PDB file of C-alpha atoms in Angstrom:
ATOM      1  CA  MET J  22      46.398-163.624-104.253  1.00  0.00           C
ATOM      2  CA  THR J  23      44.414-163.342-101.031  1.00  0.00           C
ATOM      3  CA  TYR J  24      46.295-163.022 -97.765  1.00  0.00           C
ATOM      4  CA  LYS J  25      45.270-165.372 -94.949  1.00  0.00           C
ATOM      5  CA  PRO J  26      46.307-164.536 -91.381  1.00  0.00           C
ATOM      6  CA  GLY J  27      49.144-166.829 -90.316  1.00  0.00           C
ATOM      7  CA  GLU J  28      50.275-167.513 -93.874  1.00  0.00           C
ATOM      8  CA  GLY J  29      53.342-165.313 -93.512  1.00  0.00           C
ATOM      9  CA  TYR J  30      54.380-167.069 -90.305  1.00  0.00           C
ATOM     10  CA  ASP J  31      54.088-170.490 -91.944  1.00  0.00           C
ATOM     11  CA  LYS J  32      56.140-169.476 -94.966  1.00  0.00           C
ATOM     12  CA  GLY J  33      58.841-167.829 -92.843  1.00  0.00           C
ATOM     13  CA  PHE J  34      59.068-170.866 -90.563  1.00  0.00           C
ATOM     14  CA  GLN J  35      59.309-173.257 -93.517  1.00  0.00           C
ATOM     15  CA  CYS J  36      61.903-171.078 -95.211  1.00  0.00           C
ATOM     16  CA  ARG J  37      64.257-171.207 -92.207  1.00  0.00           C
ATOM     17  CA  MET J  38      63.665-174.918 -91.550  1.00  0.00           C
ATOM     18  CA  ASN J  39      64.708-175.543 -95.154  1.00  0.00           C
ATOM     19  CA  GLY J  40      67.901-173.514 -94.693  1.00  0.00           C
ATOM     20  CA  GLY J  41      66.704-170.304 -96.331  1.00  0.00           C
ATOM     21  CA  GLU J  42      67.945-166.828 -95.516  1.00  0.00           C
ATOM     22  CA  LYS J  43      65.698-164.114 -94.132  1.00  0.00           C
ATOM     23  CA  PRO J  44      64.741-161.684 -96.920  1.00  0.00           C
ATOM     24  CA  ALA J  45      65.463-158.004 -96.319  1.00  0.00           C
ATOM     25  CA  GLN J  46      61.798-157.121 -96.734  1.00  0.00           C
ATOM     26  CA  ALA J  47      60.958-159.379 -93.772  1.00  0.00           C
ATOM     27  CA  THR J  48      63.332-157.387 -91.595  1.00  0.00           C
ATOM     28  CA  PHE J  49      62.416-153.832 -92.510  1.00  0.00           C
ATOM     29  CA  ASN J  50      58.801-154.043 -93.705  1.00  0.00           C
ATOM     30  CA  THR J  51      55.845-153.128 -91.454  1.00  0.00           C
ATOM     31  CA  ASP J  52      53.295-155.007 -93.560  1.00  0.00           C
ATOM     32  CA  PRO J  53      51.444-157.667 -91.449  1.00  0.00           C
ATOM     33  CA  TYR J  54      52.459-160.475 -93.826  1.00  0.00           C
ATOM     34  CA  TRP J  55      56.161-159.648 -93.505  1.00  0.00           C
ATOM     35  CA  LYS J  56      55.904-159.207 -89.721  1.00  0.00           C
ATOM     36  CA  GLU J  57      54.461-162.718 -89.521  1.00  0.00           C
ATOM     37  CA  TYR J  58      57.113-164.027 -91.905  1.00  0.00           C
ATOM     38  CA  SER J  59      59.868-162.534 -89.765  1.00  0.00           C
ATOM     39  CA  THR J  60      58.375-163.989 -86.567  1.00  0.00           C
ATOM     40  CA  GLY J  61      58.063-167.456 -88.133  1.00  0.00           C
ATOM     41  CA  TRP J  62      61.632-167.301 -89.435  1.00  0.00           C
ATOM     42  CA  ASP J  63      62.935-166.187 -86.025  1.00  0.00           C
ATOM     43  CA  ASP J  64      61.025-168.957 -84.199  1.00  0.00           C
ATOM     44  CA  ALA J  65      62.422-171.611 -86.548  1.00  0.00           C
ATOM     45  CA  ASN J  66      65.907-170.165 -86.100  1.00  0.00           C
ATOM     46  CA  THR J  67      65.557-170.428 -82.317  1.00  0.00           C
ATOM     47  CA  ARG J  68      64.348-174.021 -82.639  1.00  0.00           C
ATOM     48  CA  ILE J  69      67.293-174.978 -84.865  1.00  0.00           C
ATOM     49  CA  ILE J  70      69.798-173.418 -82.472  1.00  0.00           C
ATOM     50  CA  ASN J  71      68.236-175.050 -79.388  1.00  0.00           C
ATOM     51  CA  GLU J  72      68.240-178.482 -81.036  1.00  0.00           C
ATOM     52  CA  ALA J  73      71.878-178.045 -82.073  1.00  0.00           C
ATOM     53  CA  ARG J  74      72.825-177.025 -78.533  1.00  0.00           C
ATOM     54  CA  GLU J  75      71.191-180.170 -77.149  1.00  0.00           C
ATOM     55  CA  ARG J  76      73.029-182.376 -79.638  1.00  0.00           C
ATOM     56  CA  ASN J  77      76.363-180.783 -78.763  1.00  0.00           C
ATOM     57  CA  ALA J  78      75.939-180.511 -74.998  1.00  0.00           C
ATOM     58  CA  CYS J  79      77.625-183.833 -74.281  1.00  0.00           C
ATOM     59  CA  SER J  80      80.373-185.692 -76.091  1.00  0.00           C
ATOM     60  CA  LYS J  81      78.539-189.020 -75.726  1.00  0.00           C
ATOM     61  CA  PRO J  82      74.889-189.119 -76.863  1.00  0.00           C
ATOM     62  CA  LYS J  83      72.463-189.420 -73.938  1.00  0.00           C
ATOM     63  CA  CYS J  84      75.242-189.964 -71.381  1.00  0.00           C
ATOM     64  CA  CYS J  85      74.277-187.041 -69.180  1.00  0.00           C
ATOM     65  CA  LYS J  86      70.565-187.770 -69.313  1.00  0.00           C
ATOM     66  CA  LYS J  87      70.920-191.223 -67.724  1.00  0.00           C
ATOM     67  CA  LYS J  88      72.889-190.058 -64.694  1.00  0.00           C
ATOM     68  CA  ASP J  89      71.353-189.084 -61.384  1.00  0.00           C
ATOM     69  CA  PHE J  90      73.176-186.235 -59.775  1.00  0.00           C
ATOM     70  CA  ILE J  91      73.131-185.522 -56.038  1.00  0.00           C
ATOM     71  CA  GLN J  92      72.065-181.926 -56.584  1.00  0.00           C
ATOM     72  CA  ASP J  93      68.996-182.987 -58.637  1.00  0.00           C
TER      73      ASP J  93
END
């Protein structure tokens, strides 16, 4: 198997977006593939958390986004 730069990132990102756990070798390994994998997994994790925060920021969907506030 030939390693292609960016391949580790893609696989790590896809793993997290599909609900997968981060493998131990992605956390403690200094190999470039596993560094990329870890970065991709972490980026997907951040994206998932940010999207969940947006969904849960208001009890009524889109209610806060339609209002104009004086301080804005």
